[in-house]
Amino acid sequence: MTLPQRILVLTGSGISAESGISTYRGGADGDKGLWSEVDFQKYASPEGFAEDPEGVQDFYNIRRAQIRTVEPNPAHYALARLQDHLSGQGGSLTLVTQNVDDLHERAGAQTLHMHGEILKGFCDACDSDRFTVKANLTTTDKCQTCGQAGRVRPDVVWFGEMPYHLDAIYAALSSADLFVSIGTSGAVYPAAGFVQEAQSAGIATMELNLEPSDNHWAFDEAIHGPAAEVVPEWTARWDLK
Ligand SMILES: [Zn+2]
């Protein structure tokens, strides 16, 4: 099988879960997901932030600290290696993730974070440039751009907000040879619609997931198993430099 030259990979919480990051919506193995334990309206909406900024900052501070204690797994490294290989021969692997952690980057991959990055912050008063959060965000932090206090927030796309990079993602999807979905539930739009988009453009589609996702029927090919196993097995189909 020849290696497709333009691949778009979408990853979701399943790939991070295998590094020890608890998922938001749950998955297999009794993981019911964070949103079953906490009220997402409270922790993942602009209204919730306005109501209880301290509680929201704490929620993300704890998760940010957790991310710093985990490491990328073989699935993250396999994707970084395939991306590097393809770019070395004039192809491309556009890596799009729904995850807000930095595990793809730490494995060496360039990544489009459609739901933002928890390790970054911005000021929602002036929509400032994104900055790296070194420790915690607090309700008294002052914006370095406009000087307002209490308006700095995690750079995470909340419910009701527009995901990032959609133009770039749809452009990459329309010119791809292969669309691969890894570790996603197939329940969160617009990402869940990428497979139909790919199919209507005549692009081959593939699912790598722990179990059949909500829209598994839409894929041409599926491999079910832990991402840390099935992703390296998939990339091993080709002799990567
Ligand atoms: Zn500001």
PDB file of C-alpha atoms and ligand atoms in Angstrom:
ATOM      1  CA  MET A   1       0.000   0.000   0.000  1.00  0.00           C
ATOM      2  CA  THR A   2       1.457   3.359  -0.971  1.00  0.00           C
ATOM      3  CA  LEU A   3       1.622   6.053   1.645  1.00  0.00           C
ATOM      4  CA  PRO A   4      -0.991   8.763   1.011  1.00  0.00           C
ATOM      5  CA  GLN A   5       0.816  12.090   0.513  1.00  0.00           C
ATOM      6  CA  ARG A   6      -1.738  14.393   2.084  1.00  0.00           C
ATOM      7  CA  ILE A   7      -3.283  13.121   5.273  1.00  0.00           C
ATOM      8  CA  LEU A   8      -5.579  14.905   7.680  1.00  0.00           C
ATOM      9  CA  VAL A   9      -5.626  13.379  11.145  1.00  0.00           C
ATOM     10  CA  LEU A  10      -8.189  14.357  13.769  1.00  0.00           C
ATOM     11  CA  THR A  11      -7.469  13.302  17.336  1.00  0.00           C
ATOM     12  CA  GLY A  12      -9.702  13.366  20.386  1.00  0.00           C
ATOM     13  CA  SER A  13      -9.670  12.572  24.057  1.00  0.00           C
ATOM     14  CA  GLY A  14      -9.014   8.846  23.546  1.00  0.00           C
ATOM     15  CA  ILE A  15      -5.379   9.499  22.620  1.00  0.00           C
ATOM     16  CA  SER A  16      -4.807  11.678  25.713  1.00  0.00           C
ATOM     17  CA  ALA A  17      -6.684   9.303  28.000  1.00  0.00           C
ATOM     18  CA  GLU A  18      -4.006   6.691  27.383  1.00  0.00           C
ATOM     19  CA  SER A  19      -1.443   9.140  28.771  1.00  0.00           C
ATOM     20  CA  GLY A  20      -3.551   9.440  31.914  1.00  0.00           C
ATOM     21  CA  ILE A  21      -5.599  12.561  31.175  1.00  0.00           C
ATOM     22  CA  SER A  22      -9.220  12.122  32.206  1.00  0.00           C
ATOM     23  CA  THR A  23     -11.662  12.755  29.393  1.00  0.00           C
ATOM     24  CA  TYR A  24     -14.473  15.305  29.329  1.00  0.00           C
ATOM     25  CA  ARG A  25     -17.166  13.103  27.865  1.00  0.00           C
ATOM     26  CA  GLY A  26     -16.126   9.656  28.943  1.00  0.00           C
ATOM     27  CA  GLY A  27     -15.160   6.561  27.042  1.00  0.00           C
ATOM     28  CA  ALA A  28     -14.603   2.929  27.756  1.00  0.00           C
ATOM     29  CA  ASP A  29     -13.252   1.219  30.883  1.00  0.00           C
ATOM     30  CA  GLY A  30     -15.726   2.881  33.216  1.00  0.00           C
ATOM     31  CA  ASP A  31     -14.480   6.403  32.397  1.00  0.00           C
ATOM     32  CA  LYS A  32     -17.693   8.381  32.616  1.00  0.00           C
ATOM     33  CA  GLY A  33     -15.926  11.629  31.809  1.00  0.00           C
ATOM     34  CA  LEU A  34     -15.513  14.855  33.658  1.00  0.00           C
ATOM     35  CA  TRP A  35     -18.792  16.309  32.452  1.00  0.00           C
ATOM     36  CA  SER A  36     -20.646  13.568  34.280  1.00  0.00           C
ATOM     37  CA  GLU A  37     -19.059  14.734  37.556  1.00  0.00           C
ATOM     38  CA  VAL A  38     -19.223  18.489  37.109  1.00  0.00           C
ATOM     39  CA  ASP A  39     -21.643  20.892  35.513  1.00  0.00           C
ATOM     40  CA  PHE A  40     -20.148  21.900  32.172  1.00  0.00           C
ATOM     41  CA  GLN A  41     -22.262  25.046  32.051  1.00  0.00           C
ATOM     42  CA  LYS A  42     -20.400  26.138  35.146  1.00  0.00           C
ATOM     43  CA  TYR A  43     -16.875  25.281  34.015  1.00  0.00           C
ATOM     44  CA  ALA A  44     -17.025  25.549  30.260  1.00  0.00           C
ATOM     45  CA  SER A  45     -19.132  28.505  29.310  1.00  0.00           C
ATOM     46  CA  PRO A  46     -18.643  32.288  29.298  1.00  0.00           C
ATOM     47  CA  GLU A  47     -21.691  32.567  31.599  1.00  0.00           C
ATOM     48  CA  GLY A  48     -20.186  30.138  34.111  1.00  0.00           C
ATOM     49  CA  PHE A  49     -16.936  32.113  34.094  1.00  0.00           C
ATOM     50  CA  ALA A  50     -18.794  35.383  34.692  1.00  0.00           C
ATOM     51  CA  GLU A  51     -20.665  33.826  37.595  1.00  0.00           C
ATOM     52  CA  ASP A  52     -17.802  32.063  39.371  1.00  0.00           C
ATOM     53  CA  PRO A  53     -14.436  33.137  37.953  1.00  0.00           C
ATOM     54  CA  GLU A  54     -12.481  31.690  40.864  1.00  0.00           C
ATOM     55  CA  GLY A  55     -14.106  28.269  40.596  1.00  0.00           C
ATOM     56  CA  VAL A  56     -13.504  28.187  36.851  1.00  0.00           C
ATOM     57  CA  GLN A  57      -9.858  29.262  37.166  1.00  0.00           C
ATOM     58  CA  ASP A  58      -9.288  26.600  39.836  1.00  0.00           C
ATOM     59  CA  PHE A  59     -10.866  23.929  37.642  1.00  0.00           C
ATOM     60  CA  TYR A  60      -8.427  24.687  34.798  1.00  0.00           C
ATOM     61  CA  ASN A  61      -5.477  25.266  37.150  1.00  0.00           C
ATOM     62  CA  ILE A  62      -5.900  21.730  38.486  1.00  0.00           C
ATOM     63  CA  ARG A  63      -6.165  20.243  35.003  1.00  0.00           C
ATOM     64  CA  ARG A  64      -3.178  22.285  33.800  1.00  0.00           C
ATOM     65  CA  ALA A  65      -1.121  20.893  36.667  1.00  0.00           C
ATOM     66  CA  GLN A  66      -2.273  17.364  35.789  1.00  0.00           C
ATOM     67  CA  ILE A  67      -1.148  17.753  32.168  1.00  0.00           C
ATOM     68  CA  ARG A  68       2.331  18.694  33.346  1.00  0.00           C
ATOM     69  CA  THR A  69       2.597  15.311  35.123  1.00  0.00           C
ATOM     70  CA  VAL A  70       1.833  13.103  32.110  1.00  0.00           C
ATOM     71  CA  GLU A  71       3.826  12.178  29.014  1.00  0.00           C
ATOM     72  CA  PRO A  72       3.028  11.588  25.343  1.00  0.00           C
ATOM     73  CA  ASN A  73       2.368   7.928  24.486  1.00  0.00           C
ATOM     74  CA  PRO A  74       3.415   5.858  21.431  1.00  0.00           C
ATOM     75  CA  ALA A  75       0.402   7.119  19.444  1.00  0.00           C
ATOM     76  CA  HIS A  76       1.563  10.743  19.792  1.00  0.00           C
ATOM     77  CA  TYR A  77       5.100   9.785  18.736  1.00  0.00           C
ATOM     78  CA  ALA A  78       3.921   7.705  15.777  1.00  0.00           C
ATOM     79  CA  LEU A  79       1.904  10.646  14.405  1.00  0.00           C
ATOM     80  CA  ALA A  80       4.807  13.079  14.884  1.00  0.00           C
ATOM     81  CA  ARG A  81       7.089  10.679  13.025  1.00  0.00           C
ATOM     82  CA  LEU A  82       4.636  10.259  10.144  1.00  0.00           C
ATOM     83  CA  GLN A  83       4.195  14.045   9.927  1.00  0.00           C
ATOM     84  CA  ASP A  84       7.954  14.531   9.818  1.00  0.00           C
ATOM     85  CA  HIS A  85       8.350  11.802   7.199  1.00  0.00           C
ATOM     86  CA  LEU A  86       5.659  13.221   4.912  1.00  0.00           C
ATOM     87  CA  SER A  87       6.925  16.787   5.110  1.00  0.00           C
ATOM     88  CA  GLY A  88      10.408  15.476   4.286  1.00  0.00           C
ATOM     89  CA  GLN A  89       9.121  14.101   0.991  1.00  0.00           C
ATOM     90  CA  GLY A  90       6.897  17.010  -0.002  1.00  0.00           C
ATOM     91  CA  GLY A  91       3.672  15.653   1.457  1.00  0.00           C
ATOM     92  CA  SER A  92       1.846  16.747   4.552  1.00  0.00           C
ATOM     93  CA  LEU A  93       0.081  15.489   7.607  1.00  0.00           C
ATOM     94  CA  THR A  94      -2.269  18.125   8.983  1.00  0.00           C
ATOM     95  CA  LEU A  95      -2.773  17.203  12.617  1.00  0.00           C
ATOM     96  CA  VAL A  96      -5.972  18.580  14.098  1.00  0.00           C
ATOM     97  CA  THR A  97      -6.797  17.887  17.713  1.00  0.00           C
ATOM     98  CA  GLN A  98      -9.819  18.441  19.896  1.00  0.00           C
ATOM     99  CA  ASN A  99      -7.548  18.054  22.907  1.00  0.00           C
ATOM    100  CA  VAL A 100      -6.397  21.066  24.891  1.00  0.00           C
ATOM    101  CA  ASP A 101      -3.206  19.432  26.205  1.00  0.00           C
ATOM    102  CA  ASP A 102       0.237  19.781  24.606  1.00  0.00           C
ATOM    103  CA  LEU A 103       1.072  16.082  24.215  1.00  0.00           C
ATOM    104  CA  HIS A 104       1.223  16.204  20.393  1.00  0.00           C
ATOM    105  CA  GLU A 105       3.662  19.129  20.569  1.00  0.00           C
ATOM    106  CA  ARG A 106       5.780  17.413  23.187  1.00  0.00           C
ATOM    107  CA  ALA A 107       6.001  14.395  20.874  1.00  0.00           C
ATOM    108  CA  GLY A 108       7.287  16.777  18.175  1.00  0.00           C
ATOM    109  CA  ALA A 109       4.206  17.364  16.010  1.00  0.00           C
ATOM    110  CA  GLN A 110       2.820  20.634  14.678  1.00  0.00           C
ATOM    111  CA  THR A 111      -0.803  20.751  15.738  1.00  0.00           C
ATOM    112  CA  LEU A 112      -3.967  22.733  15.123  1.00  0.00           C
ATOM    113  CA  HIS A 113      -5.918  22.937  18.380  1.00  0.00           C
ATOM    114  CA  MET A 114      -9.532  23.422  17.380  1.00  0.00           C
ATOM    115  CA  HIS A 115     -10.654  23.656  20.998  1.00  0.00           C
ATOM    116  CA  GLY A 116      -7.743  25.802  22.167  1.00  0.00           C
ATOM    117  CA  GLU A 117      -4.887  25.080  24.552  1.00  0.00           C
ATOM    118  CA  ILE A 118      -5.214  24.875  28.314  1.00  0.00           C
ATOM    119  CA  LEU A 119      -1.568  25.875  28.784  1.00  0.00           C
ATOM    120  CA  LYS A 120      -2.337  29.229  27.158  1.00  0.00           C
ATOM    121  CA  GLY A 121      -4.448  32.142  28.225  1.00  0.00           C
ATOM    122  CA  PHE A 122      -5.835  35.374  26.845  1.00  0.00           C
ATOM    123  CA  CYS A 123      -7.817  38.401  27.966  1.00  0.00           C
ATOM    124  CA  ASP A 124     -11.442  38.303  26.932  1.00  0.00           C
ATOM    125  CA  ALA A 125     -11.821  42.043  27.465  1.00  0.00           C
ATOM    126  CA  CYS A 126      -9.462  42.928  24.595  1.00  0.00           C
ATOM    127  CA  ASP A 127      -9.077  39.496  22.879  1.00  0.00           C
ATOM    128  CA  SER A 128      -5.338  39.775  23.503  1.00  0.00           C
ATOM    129  CA  ASP A 129      -2.632  37.637  21.951  1.00  0.00           C
ATOM    130  CA  ARG A 130      -2.426  34.179  23.498  1.00  0.00           C
ATOM    131  CA  PHE A 131       0.288  33.743  26.109  1.00  0.00           C
ATOM    132  CA  THR A 132       1.751  30.714  27.856  1.00  0.00           C
ATOM    133  CA  VAL A 133       0.460  30.181  31.373  1.00  0.00           C
ATOM    134  CA  LYS A 134       3.500  29.377  33.505  1.00  0.00           C
ATOM    135  CA  ALA A 135       1.709  28.461  36.739  1.00  0.00           C
ATOM    136  CA  ASN A 136      -1.911  29.310  37.490  1.00  0.00           C
ATOM    137  CA  LEU A 137      -4.385  31.900  36.282  1.00  0.00           C
ATOM    138  CA  THR A 138      -6.093  33.881  39.014  1.00  0.00           C
ATOM    139  CA  THR A 139      -9.025  36.264  39.171  1.00  0.00           C
ATOM    140  CA  THR A 140      -6.679  39.143  39.990  1.00  0.00           C
ATOM    141  CA  ASP A 141      -4.310  38.642  37.028  1.00  0.00           C
ATOM    142  CA  LYS A 142      -3.904  41.822  34.997  1.00  0.00           C
ATOM    143  CA  CYS A 143      -3.954  41.778  31.222  1.00  0.00           C
ATOM    144  CA  GLN A 144      -0.533  42.713  29.847  1.00  0.00           C
ATOM    145  CA  THR A 145      -2.195  44.331  26.843  1.00  0.00           C
ATOM    146  CA  CYS A 146      -5.120  46.403  28.167  1.00  0.00           C
ATOM    147  CA  GLY A 147      -4.365  46.390  31.879  1.00  0.00           C
ATOM    148  CA  GLN A 148      -7.765  45.118  33.024  1.00  0.00           C
ATOM    149  CA  ALA A 149      -7.792  42.751  35.964  1.00  0.00           C
ATOM    150  CA  GLY A 150      -9.939  39.642  36.221  1.00  0.00           C
ATOM    151  CA  ARG A 151     -10.575  39.147  32.511  1.00  0.00           C
ATOM    152  CA  VAL A 152      -7.718  36.780  31.738  1.00  0.00           C
ATOM    153  CA  ARG A 153      -9.037  33.267  31.018  1.00  0.00           C
ATOM    154  CA  PRO A 154      -7.850  29.888  29.756  1.00  0.00           C
ATOM    155  CA  ASP A 155      -7.545  29.667  25.963  1.00  0.00           C
ATOM    156  CA  VAL A 156     -10.069  26.869  25.814  1.00  0.00           C
ATOM    157  CA  VAL A 157     -13.052  26.999  23.464  1.00  0.00           C
ATOM    158  CA  TRP A 158     -16.147  26.863  25.630  1.00  0.00           C
ATOM    159  CA  PHE A 159     -19.656  25.747  24.795  1.00  0.00           C
ATOM    160  CA  GLY A 160     -21.278  28.233  22.484  1.00  0.00           C
ATOM    161  CA  GLU A 161     -17.920  29.533  21.205  1.00  0.00           C
ATOM    162  CA  MET A 162     -16.546  29.019  17.704  1.00  0.00           C
ATOM    163  CA  PRO A 163     -13.827  26.358  17.331  1.00  0.00           C
ATOM    164  CA  TYR A 164     -10.469  27.593  16.006  1.00  0.00           C
ATOM    165  CA  HIS A 165      -8.805  27.015  12.619  1.00  0.00           C
ATOM    166  CA  LEU A 166     -11.948  25.814  10.814  1.00  0.00           C
ATOM    167  CA  ASP A 167     -10.966  27.481   7.514  1.00  0.00           C
ATOM    168  CA  ALA A 168      -7.528  25.865   7.561  1.00  0.00           C
ATOM    169  CA  ILE A 169      -9.022  22.516   8.540  1.00  0.00           C
ATOM    170  CA  TYR A 170     -11.622  22.477   5.764  1.00  0.00           C
ATOM    171  CA  ALA A 171      -8.980  23.594   3.246  1.00  0.00           C
ATOM    172  CA  ALA A 172      -6.682  20.744   4.310  1.00  0.00           C
ATOM    173  CA  LEU A 173      -9.589  18.309   4.247  1.00  0.00           C
ATOM    174  CA  SER A 174     -10.590  19.252   0.706  1.00  0.00           C
ATOM    175  CA  SER A 175      -7.074  18.549  -0.608  1.00  0.00           C
ATOM    176  CA  ALA A 176      -6.396  15.422   1.459  1.00  0.00           C
ATOM    177  CA  ASP A 177      -6.003  11.859   0.152  1.00  0.00           C
ATOM    178  CA  LEU A 178      -6.921  10.327   3.484  1.00  0.00           C
ATOM    179  CA  PHE A 179      -8.855  11.394   6.567  1.00  0.00           C
ATOM    180  CA  VAL A 180      -8.065   9.559   9.804  1.00  0.00           C
ATOM    181  CA  SER A 181     -10.024   9.956  13.023  1.00  0.00           C
ATOM    182  CA  ILE A 182      -8.255   8.806  16.189  1.00  0.00           C
ATOM    183  CA  GLY A 183      -9.706   8.482  19.674  1.00  0.00           C
ATOM    184  CA  THR A 184     -12.806  10.579  19.117  1.00  0.00           C
ATOM    185  CA  SER A 185     -16.328   9.751  20.167  1.00  0.00           C
ATOM    186  CA  GLY A 186     -17.845  11.110  16.962  1.00  0.00           C
ATOM    187  CA  ALA A 187     -20.318  13.045  19.080  1.00  0.00           C
ATOM    188  CA  VAL A 188     -18.922  16.586  19.060  1.00  0.00           C
ATOM    189  CA  TYR A 189     -19.635  18.792  16.065  1.00  0.00           C
ATOM    190  CA  PRO A 190     -18.213  20.227  13.879  1.00  0.00           C
ATOM    191  CA  ALA A 191     -15.423  17.628  14.158  1.00  0.00           C
ATOM    192  CA  ALA A 192     -17.909  14.761  13.987  1.00  0.00           C
ATOM    193  CA  GLY A 193     -18.941  16.029  10.550  1.00  0.00           C
ATOM    194  CA  PHE A 194     -15.429  15.887   9.034  1.00  0.00           C
ATOM    195  CA  VAL A 195     -15.909  12.265   7.947  1.00  0.00           C
ATOM    196  CA  GLN A 196     -19.032  13.063   5.915  1.00  0.00           C
ATOM    197  CA  GLU A 197     -17.228  16.077   4.474  1.00  0.00           C
ATOM    198  CA  ALA A 198     -14.323  13.812   3.453  1.00  0.00           C
ATOM    199  CA  GLN A 199     -16.645  11.196   2.003  1.00  0.00           C
ATOM    200  CA  SER A 200     -18.545  13.669  -0.128  1.00  0.00           C
ATOM    201  CA  ALA A 201     -15.179  14.879  -1.470  1.00  0.00           C
ATOM    202  CA  GLY A 202     -14.270  11.284  -2.355  1.00  0.00           C
ATOM    203  CA  ILE A 203     -11.456  11.047   0.192  1.00  0.00           C
ATOM    204  CA  ALA A 204     -10.632   7.730   1.860  1.00  0.00           C
ATOM    205  CA  THR A 205     -11.572   7.638   5.550  1.00  0.00           C
ATOM    206  CA  MET A 206     -10.329   5.625   8.466  1.00  0.00           C
ATOM    207  CA  GLU A 207     -11.160   5.300  12.153  1.00  0.00           C
ATOM    208  CA  LEU A 208      -8.716   4.267  14.853  1.00  0.00           C
ATOM    209  CA  ASN A 209     -10.597   4.083  18.123  1.00  0.00           C
ATOM    210  CA  LEU A 210     -10.905   1.996  21.253  1.00  0.00           C
ATOM    211  CA  GLU A 211     -14.397   0.952  20.203  1.00  0.00           C
ATOM    212  CA  PRO A 212     -16.710   1.781  17.272  1.00  0.00           C
ATOM    213  CA  SER A 213     -17.536   5.510  17.543  1.00  0.00           C
ATOM    214  CA  ASP A 214     -20.994   7.040  17.158  1.00  0.00           C
ATOM    215  CA  ASN A 215     -20.368   7.490  13.431  1.00  0.00           C
ATOM    216  CA  HIS A 216     -18.141   4.462  12.771  1.00  0.00           C
ATOM    217  CA  TRP A 217     -20.432   3.401   9.918  1.00  0.00           C
ATOM    218  CA  ALA A 218     -19.277   6.416   7.921  1.00  0.00           C
ATOM    219  CA  PHE A 219     -15.647   5.219   7.684  1.00  0.00           C
ATOM    220  CA  ASP A 220     -14.162   3.102   4.883  1.00  0.00           C
ATOM    221  CA  GLU A 221     -11.854   1.307   7.288  1.00  0.00           C
ATOM    222  CA  ALA A 222     -11.731   0.943  11.063  1.00  0.00           C
ATOM    223  CA  ILE A 223      -9.232  -0.488  13.524  1.00  0.00           C
ATOM    224  CA  HIS A 224     -10.416  -0.785  17.100  1.00  0.00           C
ATOM    225  CA  GLY A 225      -8.044  -0.959  20.041  1.00  0.00           C
ATOM    226  CA  PRO A 226      -5.986   1.310  22.316  1.00  0.00           C
ATOM    227  CA  ALA A 227      -4.481   4.241  20.382  1.00  0.00           C
ATOM    228  CA  ALA A 228      -1.030   3.600  21.864  1.00  0.00           C
ATOM    229  CA  GLU A 229      -1.127   0.220  20.085  1.00  0.00           C
ATOM    230  CA  VAL A 230      -3.176   0.687  16.932  1.00  0.00           C
ATOM    231  CA  VAL A 231      -1.694   4.025  15.822  1.00  0.00           C
ATOM    232  CA  PRO A 232       1.942   2.793  15.743  1.00  0.00           C
ATOM    233  CA  GLU A 233       0.699  -0.409  14.059  1.00  0.00           C
ATOM    234  CA  TRP A 234      -1.022   1.663  11.403  1.00  0.00           C
ATOM    235  CA  THR A 235       2.007   3.894  10.690  1.00  0.00           C
ATOM    236  CA  ALA A 236       4.202   0.769  10.588  1.00  0.00           C
ATOM    237  CA  ARG A 237       2.468  -0.156   7.307  1.00  0.00           C
ATOM    238  CA  TRP A 238       5.056   2.109   5.718  1.00  0.00           C
ATOM    239  CA  ASP A 239       8.791   2.186   5.939  1.00  0.00           C
ATOM    240  CA  LEU A 240       9.231   5.600   7.580  1.00  0.00           C
ATOM    241  CA  LYS A 241      12.615   7.283   7.699  1.00  0.00           C
TER     242      LYS A 241
HETATM  243 ZN    ZN B   1      -6.867  42.809  27.842  1.00  0.00          ZN
END
